[in-house]
mmCIF file of C-alpha atoms in Angstrom:
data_model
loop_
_atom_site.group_PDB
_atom_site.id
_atom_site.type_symbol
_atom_site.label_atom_id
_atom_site.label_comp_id
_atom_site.label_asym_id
_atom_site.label_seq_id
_atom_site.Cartn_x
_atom_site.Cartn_y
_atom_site.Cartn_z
ATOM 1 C CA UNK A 985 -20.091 42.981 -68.924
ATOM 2 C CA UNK A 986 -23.022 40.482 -69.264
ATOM 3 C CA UNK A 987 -23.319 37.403 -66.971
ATOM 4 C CA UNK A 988 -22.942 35.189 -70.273
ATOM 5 C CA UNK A 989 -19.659 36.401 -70.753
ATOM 6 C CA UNK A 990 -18.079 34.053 -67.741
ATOM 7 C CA UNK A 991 -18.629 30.402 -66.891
ATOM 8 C CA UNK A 992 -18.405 28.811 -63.338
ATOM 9 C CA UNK A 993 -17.989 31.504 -60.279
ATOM 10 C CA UNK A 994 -16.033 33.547 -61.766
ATOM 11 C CA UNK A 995 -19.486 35.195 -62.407
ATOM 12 C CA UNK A 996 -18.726 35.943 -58.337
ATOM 13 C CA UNK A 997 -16.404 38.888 -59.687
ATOM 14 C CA UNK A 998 -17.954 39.907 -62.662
ATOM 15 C CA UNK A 999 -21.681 40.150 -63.100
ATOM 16 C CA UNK A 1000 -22.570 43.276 -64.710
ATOM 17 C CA UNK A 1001 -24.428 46.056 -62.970
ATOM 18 C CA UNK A 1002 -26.948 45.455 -65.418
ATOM 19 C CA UNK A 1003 -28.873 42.307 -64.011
ATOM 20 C CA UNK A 1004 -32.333 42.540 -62.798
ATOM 21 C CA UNK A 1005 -33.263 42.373 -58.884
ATOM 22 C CA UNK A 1006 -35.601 39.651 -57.960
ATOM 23 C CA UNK A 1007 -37.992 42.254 -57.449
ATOM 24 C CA UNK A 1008 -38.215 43.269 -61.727
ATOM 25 C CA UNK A 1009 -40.012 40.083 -62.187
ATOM 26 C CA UNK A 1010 -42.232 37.290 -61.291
ATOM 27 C CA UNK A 1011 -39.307 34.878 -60.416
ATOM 28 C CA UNK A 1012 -40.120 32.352 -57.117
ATOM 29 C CA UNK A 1013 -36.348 32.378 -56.316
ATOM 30 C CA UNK A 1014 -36.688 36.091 -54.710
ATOM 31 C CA UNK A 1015 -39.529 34.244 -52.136
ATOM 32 C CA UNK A 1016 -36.874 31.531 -51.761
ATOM 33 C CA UNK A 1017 -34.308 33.498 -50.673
ATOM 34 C CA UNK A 1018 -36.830 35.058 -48.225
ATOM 35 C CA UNK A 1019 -37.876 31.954 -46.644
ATOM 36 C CA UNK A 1020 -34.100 30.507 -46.651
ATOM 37 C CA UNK A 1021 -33.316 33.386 -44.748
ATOM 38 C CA UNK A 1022 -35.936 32.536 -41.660
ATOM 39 C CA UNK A 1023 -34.515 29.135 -41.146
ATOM 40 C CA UNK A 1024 -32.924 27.803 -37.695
ATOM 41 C CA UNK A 1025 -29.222 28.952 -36.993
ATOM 42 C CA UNK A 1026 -28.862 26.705 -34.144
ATOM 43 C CA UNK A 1027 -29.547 23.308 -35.622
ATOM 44 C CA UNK A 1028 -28.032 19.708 -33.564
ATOM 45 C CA UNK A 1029 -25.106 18.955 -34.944
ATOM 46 C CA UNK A 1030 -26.470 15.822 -36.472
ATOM 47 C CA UNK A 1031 -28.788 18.264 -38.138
ATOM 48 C CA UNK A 1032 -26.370 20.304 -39.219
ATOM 49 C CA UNK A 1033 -24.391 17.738 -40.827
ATOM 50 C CA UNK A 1034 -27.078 16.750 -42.690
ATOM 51 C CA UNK A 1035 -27.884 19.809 -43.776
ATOM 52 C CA UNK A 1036 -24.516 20.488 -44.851
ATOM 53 C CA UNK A 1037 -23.722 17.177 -47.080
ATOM 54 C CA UNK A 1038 -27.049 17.761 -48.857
ATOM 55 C CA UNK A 1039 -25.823 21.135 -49.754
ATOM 56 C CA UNK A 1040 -22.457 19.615 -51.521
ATOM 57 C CA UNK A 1041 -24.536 16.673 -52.828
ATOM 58 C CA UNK A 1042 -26.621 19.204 -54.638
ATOM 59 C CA UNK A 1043 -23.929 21.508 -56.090
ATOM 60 C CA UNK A 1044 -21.749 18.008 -57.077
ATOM 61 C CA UNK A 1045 -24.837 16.573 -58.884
ATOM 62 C CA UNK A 1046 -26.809 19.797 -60.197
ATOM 63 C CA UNK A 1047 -23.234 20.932 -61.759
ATOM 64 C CA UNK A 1048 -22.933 17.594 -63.723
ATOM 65 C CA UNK A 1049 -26.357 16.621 -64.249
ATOM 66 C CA UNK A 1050 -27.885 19.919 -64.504
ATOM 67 C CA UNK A 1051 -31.148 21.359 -62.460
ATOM 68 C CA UNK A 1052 -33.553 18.708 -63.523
ATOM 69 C CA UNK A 1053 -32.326 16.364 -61.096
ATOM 70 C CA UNK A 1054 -34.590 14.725 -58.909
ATOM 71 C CA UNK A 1055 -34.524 15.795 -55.535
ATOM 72 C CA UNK A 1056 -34.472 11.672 -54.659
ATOM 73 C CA UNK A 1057 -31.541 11.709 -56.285
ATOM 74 C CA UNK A 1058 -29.810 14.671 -54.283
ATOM 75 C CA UNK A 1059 -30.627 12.417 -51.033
ATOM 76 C CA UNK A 1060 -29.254 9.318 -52.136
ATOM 77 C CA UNK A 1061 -25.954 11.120 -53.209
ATOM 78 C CA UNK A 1062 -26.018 13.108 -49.572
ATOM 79 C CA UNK A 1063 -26.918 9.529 -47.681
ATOM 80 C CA UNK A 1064 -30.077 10.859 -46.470
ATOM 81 C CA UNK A 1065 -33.534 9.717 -46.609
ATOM 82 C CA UNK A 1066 -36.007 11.961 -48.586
ATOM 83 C CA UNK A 1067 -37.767 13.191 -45.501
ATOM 84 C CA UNK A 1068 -34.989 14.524 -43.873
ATOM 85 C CA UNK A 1069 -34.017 16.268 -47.122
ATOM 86 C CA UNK A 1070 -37.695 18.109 -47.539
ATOM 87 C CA UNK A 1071 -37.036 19.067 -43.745
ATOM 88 C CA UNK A 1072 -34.455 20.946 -44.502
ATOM 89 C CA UNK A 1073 -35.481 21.973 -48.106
ATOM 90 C CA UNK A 1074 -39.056 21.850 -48.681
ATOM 91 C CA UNK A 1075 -38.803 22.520 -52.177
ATOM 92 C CA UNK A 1076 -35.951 22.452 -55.149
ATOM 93 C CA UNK A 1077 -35.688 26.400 -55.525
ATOM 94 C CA UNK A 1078 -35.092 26.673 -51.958
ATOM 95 C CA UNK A 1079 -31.814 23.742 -52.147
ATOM 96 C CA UNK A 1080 -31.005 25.115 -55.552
ATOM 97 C CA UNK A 1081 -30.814 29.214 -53.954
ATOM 98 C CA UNK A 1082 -28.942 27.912 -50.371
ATOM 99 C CA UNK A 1083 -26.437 25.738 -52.420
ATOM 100 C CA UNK A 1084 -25.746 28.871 -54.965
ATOM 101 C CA UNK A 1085 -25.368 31.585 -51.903
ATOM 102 C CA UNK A 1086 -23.044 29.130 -50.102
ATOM 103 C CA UNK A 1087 -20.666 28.937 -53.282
ATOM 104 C CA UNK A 1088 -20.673 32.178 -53.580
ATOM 105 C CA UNK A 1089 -20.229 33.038 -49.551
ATOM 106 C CA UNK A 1090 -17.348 30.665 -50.073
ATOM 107 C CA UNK A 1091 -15.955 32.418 -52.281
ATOM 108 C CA UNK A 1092 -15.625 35.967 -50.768
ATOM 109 C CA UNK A 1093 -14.677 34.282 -47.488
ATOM 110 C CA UNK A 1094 -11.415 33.051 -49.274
ATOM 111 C CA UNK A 1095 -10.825 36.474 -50.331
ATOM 112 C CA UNK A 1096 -11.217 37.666 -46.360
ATOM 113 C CA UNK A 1097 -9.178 34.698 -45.136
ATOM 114 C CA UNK A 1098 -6.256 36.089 -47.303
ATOM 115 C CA UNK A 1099 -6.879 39.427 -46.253
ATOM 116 C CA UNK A 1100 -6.897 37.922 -42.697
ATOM 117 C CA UNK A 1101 -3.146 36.589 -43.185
ATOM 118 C CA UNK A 1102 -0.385 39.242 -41.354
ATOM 119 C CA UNK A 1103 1.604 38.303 -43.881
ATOM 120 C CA UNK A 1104 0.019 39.346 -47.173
ATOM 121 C CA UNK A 1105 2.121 37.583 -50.148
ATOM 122 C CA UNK A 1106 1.582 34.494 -48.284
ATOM 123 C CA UNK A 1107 -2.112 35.685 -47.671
ATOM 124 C CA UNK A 1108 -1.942 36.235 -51.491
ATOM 125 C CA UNK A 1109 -0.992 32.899 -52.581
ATOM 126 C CA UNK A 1110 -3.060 31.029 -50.534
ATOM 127 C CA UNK A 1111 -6.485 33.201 -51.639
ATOM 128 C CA UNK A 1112 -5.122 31.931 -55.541
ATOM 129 C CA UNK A 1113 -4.809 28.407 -54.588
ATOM 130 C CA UNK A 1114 -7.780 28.117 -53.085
ATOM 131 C CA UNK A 1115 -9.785 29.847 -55.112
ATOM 132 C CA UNK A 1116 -8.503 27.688 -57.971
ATOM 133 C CA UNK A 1117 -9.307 24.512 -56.180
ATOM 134 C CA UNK A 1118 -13.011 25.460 -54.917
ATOM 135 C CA UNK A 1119 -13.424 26.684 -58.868
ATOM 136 C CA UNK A 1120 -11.974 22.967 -59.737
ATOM 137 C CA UNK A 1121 -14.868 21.425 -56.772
ATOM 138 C CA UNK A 1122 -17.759 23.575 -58.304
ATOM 139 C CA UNK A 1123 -18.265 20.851 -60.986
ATOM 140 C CA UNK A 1124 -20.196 23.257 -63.158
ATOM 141 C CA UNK A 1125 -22.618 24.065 -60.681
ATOM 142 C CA UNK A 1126 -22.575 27.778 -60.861
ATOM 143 C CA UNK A 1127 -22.641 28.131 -64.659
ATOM 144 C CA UNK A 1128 -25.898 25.543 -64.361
ATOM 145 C CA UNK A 1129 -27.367 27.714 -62.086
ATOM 146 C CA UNK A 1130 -26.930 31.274 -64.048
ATOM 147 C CA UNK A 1131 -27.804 29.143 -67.313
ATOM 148 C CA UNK A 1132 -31.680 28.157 -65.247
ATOM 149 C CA UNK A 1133 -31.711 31.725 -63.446
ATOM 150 C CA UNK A 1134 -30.145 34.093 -64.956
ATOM 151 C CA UNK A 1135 -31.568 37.225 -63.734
ATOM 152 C CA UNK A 1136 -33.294 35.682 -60.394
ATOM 153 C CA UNK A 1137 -31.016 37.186 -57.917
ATOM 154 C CA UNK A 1138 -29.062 40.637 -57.733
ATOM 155 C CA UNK A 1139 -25.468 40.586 -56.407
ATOM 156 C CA UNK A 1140 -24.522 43.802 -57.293
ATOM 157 C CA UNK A 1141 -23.486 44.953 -53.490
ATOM 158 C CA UNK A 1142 -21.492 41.439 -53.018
ATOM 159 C CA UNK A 1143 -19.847 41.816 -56.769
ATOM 160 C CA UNK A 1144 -18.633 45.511 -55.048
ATOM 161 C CA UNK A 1145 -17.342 44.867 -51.849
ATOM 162 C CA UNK A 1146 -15.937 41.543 -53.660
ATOM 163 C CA UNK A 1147 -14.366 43.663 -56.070
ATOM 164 C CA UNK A 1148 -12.740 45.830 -53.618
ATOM 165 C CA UNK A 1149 -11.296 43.507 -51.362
ATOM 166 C CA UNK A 1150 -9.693 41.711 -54.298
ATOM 167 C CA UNK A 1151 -8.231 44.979 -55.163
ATOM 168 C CA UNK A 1152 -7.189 45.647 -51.754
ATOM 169 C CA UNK A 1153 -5.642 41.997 -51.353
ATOM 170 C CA UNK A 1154 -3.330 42.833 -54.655
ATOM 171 C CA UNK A 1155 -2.219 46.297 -53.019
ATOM 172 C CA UNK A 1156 -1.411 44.622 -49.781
ATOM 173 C CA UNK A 1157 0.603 41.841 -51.710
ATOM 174 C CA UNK A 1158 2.465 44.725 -53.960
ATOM 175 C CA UNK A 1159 3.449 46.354 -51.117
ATOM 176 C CA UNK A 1160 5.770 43.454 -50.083
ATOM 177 C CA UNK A 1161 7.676 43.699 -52.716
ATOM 178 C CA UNK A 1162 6.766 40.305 -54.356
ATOM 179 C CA UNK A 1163 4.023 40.699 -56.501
ATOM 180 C CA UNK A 1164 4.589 41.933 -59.912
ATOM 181 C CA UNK A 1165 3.870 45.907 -60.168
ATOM 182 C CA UNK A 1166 1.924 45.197 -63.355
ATOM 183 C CA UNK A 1167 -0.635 43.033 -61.838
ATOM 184 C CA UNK A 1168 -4.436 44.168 -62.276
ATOM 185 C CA UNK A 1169 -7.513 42.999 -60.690
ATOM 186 C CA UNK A 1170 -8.329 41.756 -64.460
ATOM 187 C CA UNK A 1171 -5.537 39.672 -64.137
ATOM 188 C CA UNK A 1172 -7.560 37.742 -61.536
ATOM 189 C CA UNK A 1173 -10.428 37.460 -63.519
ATOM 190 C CA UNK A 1174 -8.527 36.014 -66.521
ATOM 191 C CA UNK A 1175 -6.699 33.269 -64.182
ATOM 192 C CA UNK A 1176 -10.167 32.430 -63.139
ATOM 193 C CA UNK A 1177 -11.462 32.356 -66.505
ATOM 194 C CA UNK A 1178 -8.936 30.171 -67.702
ATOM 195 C CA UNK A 1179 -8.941 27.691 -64.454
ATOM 196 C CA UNK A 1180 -12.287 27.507 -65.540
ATOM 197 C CA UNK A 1181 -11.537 25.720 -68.717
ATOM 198 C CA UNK A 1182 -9.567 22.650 -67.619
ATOM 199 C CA UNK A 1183 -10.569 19.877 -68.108
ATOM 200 C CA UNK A 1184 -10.183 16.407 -66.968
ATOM 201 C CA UNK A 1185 -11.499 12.939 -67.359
ATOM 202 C CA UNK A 1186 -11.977 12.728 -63.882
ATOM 203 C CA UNK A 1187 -12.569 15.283 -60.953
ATOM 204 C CA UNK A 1188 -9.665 13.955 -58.859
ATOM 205 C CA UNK A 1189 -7.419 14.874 -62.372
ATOM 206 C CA UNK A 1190 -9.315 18.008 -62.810
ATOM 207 C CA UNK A 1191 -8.428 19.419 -59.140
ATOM 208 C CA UNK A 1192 -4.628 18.041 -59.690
ATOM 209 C CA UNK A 1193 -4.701 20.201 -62.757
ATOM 210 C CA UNK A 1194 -6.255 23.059 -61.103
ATOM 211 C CA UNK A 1195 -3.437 23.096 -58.010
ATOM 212 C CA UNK A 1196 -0.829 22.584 -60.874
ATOM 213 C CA UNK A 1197 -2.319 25.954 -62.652
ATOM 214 C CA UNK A 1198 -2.517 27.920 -59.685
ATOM 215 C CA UNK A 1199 1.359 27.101 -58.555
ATOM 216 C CA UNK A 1200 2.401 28.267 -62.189
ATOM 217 C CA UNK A 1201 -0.208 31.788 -61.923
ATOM 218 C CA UNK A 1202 1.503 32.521 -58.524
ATOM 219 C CA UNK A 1203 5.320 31.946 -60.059
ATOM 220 C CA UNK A 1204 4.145 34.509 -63.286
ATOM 221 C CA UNK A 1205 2.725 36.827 -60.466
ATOM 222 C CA UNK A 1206 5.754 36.800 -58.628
ATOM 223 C CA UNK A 1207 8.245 39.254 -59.177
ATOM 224 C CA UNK A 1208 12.074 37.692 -61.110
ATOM 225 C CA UNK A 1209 14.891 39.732 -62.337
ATOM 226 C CA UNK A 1210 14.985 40.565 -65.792
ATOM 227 C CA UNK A 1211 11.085 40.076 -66.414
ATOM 228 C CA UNK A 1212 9.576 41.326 -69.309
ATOM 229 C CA UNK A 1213 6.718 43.781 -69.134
ATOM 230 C CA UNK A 1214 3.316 42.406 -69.965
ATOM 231 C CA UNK A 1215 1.712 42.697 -72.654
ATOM 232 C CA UNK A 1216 -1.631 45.434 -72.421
ATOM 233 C CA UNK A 1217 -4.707 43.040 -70.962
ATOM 234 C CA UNK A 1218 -8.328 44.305 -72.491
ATOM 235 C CA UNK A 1219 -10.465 45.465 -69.940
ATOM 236 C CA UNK A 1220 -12.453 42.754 -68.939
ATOM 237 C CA UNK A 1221 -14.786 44.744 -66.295
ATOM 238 C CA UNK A 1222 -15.602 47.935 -65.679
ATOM 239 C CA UNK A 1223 -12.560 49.864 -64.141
ATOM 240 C CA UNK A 1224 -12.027 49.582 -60.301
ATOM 241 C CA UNK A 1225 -8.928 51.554 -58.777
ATOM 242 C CA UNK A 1226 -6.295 49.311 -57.243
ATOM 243 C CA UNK A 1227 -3.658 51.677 -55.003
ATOM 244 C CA UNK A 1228 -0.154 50.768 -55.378
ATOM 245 C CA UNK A 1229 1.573 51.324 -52.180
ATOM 246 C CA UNK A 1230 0.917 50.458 -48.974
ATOM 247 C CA UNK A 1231 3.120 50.600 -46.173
ATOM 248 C CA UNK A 1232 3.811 47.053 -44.986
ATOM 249 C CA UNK A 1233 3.366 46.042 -41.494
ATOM 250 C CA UNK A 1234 3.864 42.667 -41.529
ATOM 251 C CA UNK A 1235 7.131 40.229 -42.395
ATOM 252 C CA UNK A 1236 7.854 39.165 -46.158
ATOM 253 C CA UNK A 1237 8.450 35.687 -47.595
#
């Protein structure tokens, strides 16, 4: 499955195993990523802060304005003065590779947090909403990234364990007895995929839509008398196991 084939962070499950490392070419984004790496984990919180609304300012305005943006204009949208925005991003790759990584980190940390949840339909439903809603908040950012750099960073070891903890959050969620016995880790993928394409004429109406979307996704997960089987779903990555059963150790809905 090529990287071309998704929009928005979806590409979080489902870039192929075929993309270069940063290593296969001359690409400044693998230095980046070193560098970003290095910086101060215990910054004031004022610091912090900072550092923090710069990093949504530049995924808001690089996902509607694309990558050429300014960098003056990243710190008038994050209400910071251009020196403290080169303090804490020297140069664009470096804001452009930290904002990216934290999407993504967001991301699989939804996945855990559902995991997390001792009961795991509700730990289900919650992972769908919010993954819906951070897709609605990306504003395009991700696709504008993998559009500039496609092949400037390897995830293949997050797309894996990302993989398998989806998998592991459906088995967990089957095992209560709620969630369809027909649902596939694909099935994820093509809610995603299809969150991904709503639009609206403002962001406000976009993330409305996208919390509307995910309560209807989690009702056709859900298991009702008398359903219909679903139709056979193309495989839209390669094939990852998903157990069925699970013992369940926690209370149901």
């Amino acid at each position: 499955m090529t990287i071309t084939a998704f929009t928005g962070f979806s590409i979080f499950f489902s870039i192929g195993t075929n993309q270069r490392t940063v290593t296969d070419g001359p690409v400044r984004l693998g230095k980046v990523r070193v560098v970003t790496a290095h910086l101060p984990h215990t910054l004031r919180s004022d610091a912090r802060d900072n550092r923090e609304r710069i990093l949504e300012a530049a995924r808001t305005v690089f996902g509607s304005a694309g990558l050429d943006v300014p960098m003056r204009e990243i710190a008038r949208s994050a209400e910071v003065g251009p020196a403290t925005l080169y303090r804490h991003f020297p140069t664009k790759e470096m804001l452009v590779a930290e904002a990216f990584t934290d999407q993504m980190l967001a991301c699989r940390s939804l996945v855990d947090e559902g995991l997390a949840d001792p009961d795991p339909w509700h730990g289900f439903c919650r992972t769908i909403e919010k993954l819906c809603e951070l897709q609605a908040r990306d504003h395009g950012f991700t696709a504008a990234f993998m559009s500039t750099y496609p092949h400037a960073l390897d995830f293949a070891a997050i797309r894996t364990s990302s993989l398998t903890a989806a998998a592991d959050l459906i088995r967990r969620a089957k095992g209560t007895g709620h969630l369809r016995p027909d649902i596939m880790l694909d099935d994820l993928i093509l809610m995603i995929m299809a969150n991904n394409g709503i639009q609206a004429s403002t962001p406000a109406g976009r993330l409305a839509a996208s919390r509307r979307f995910a309560a209807l996704m989690i009702q056709a997960f859900q298991v009702t008398p008398g359903s219909a089987p679903l139709p056979p779903l193309p495989r839209l990555m390669p094939a990852l196991p998903v157990p069925q059963h699970e013992p369940s150790r926690s209370n149901t809905r």
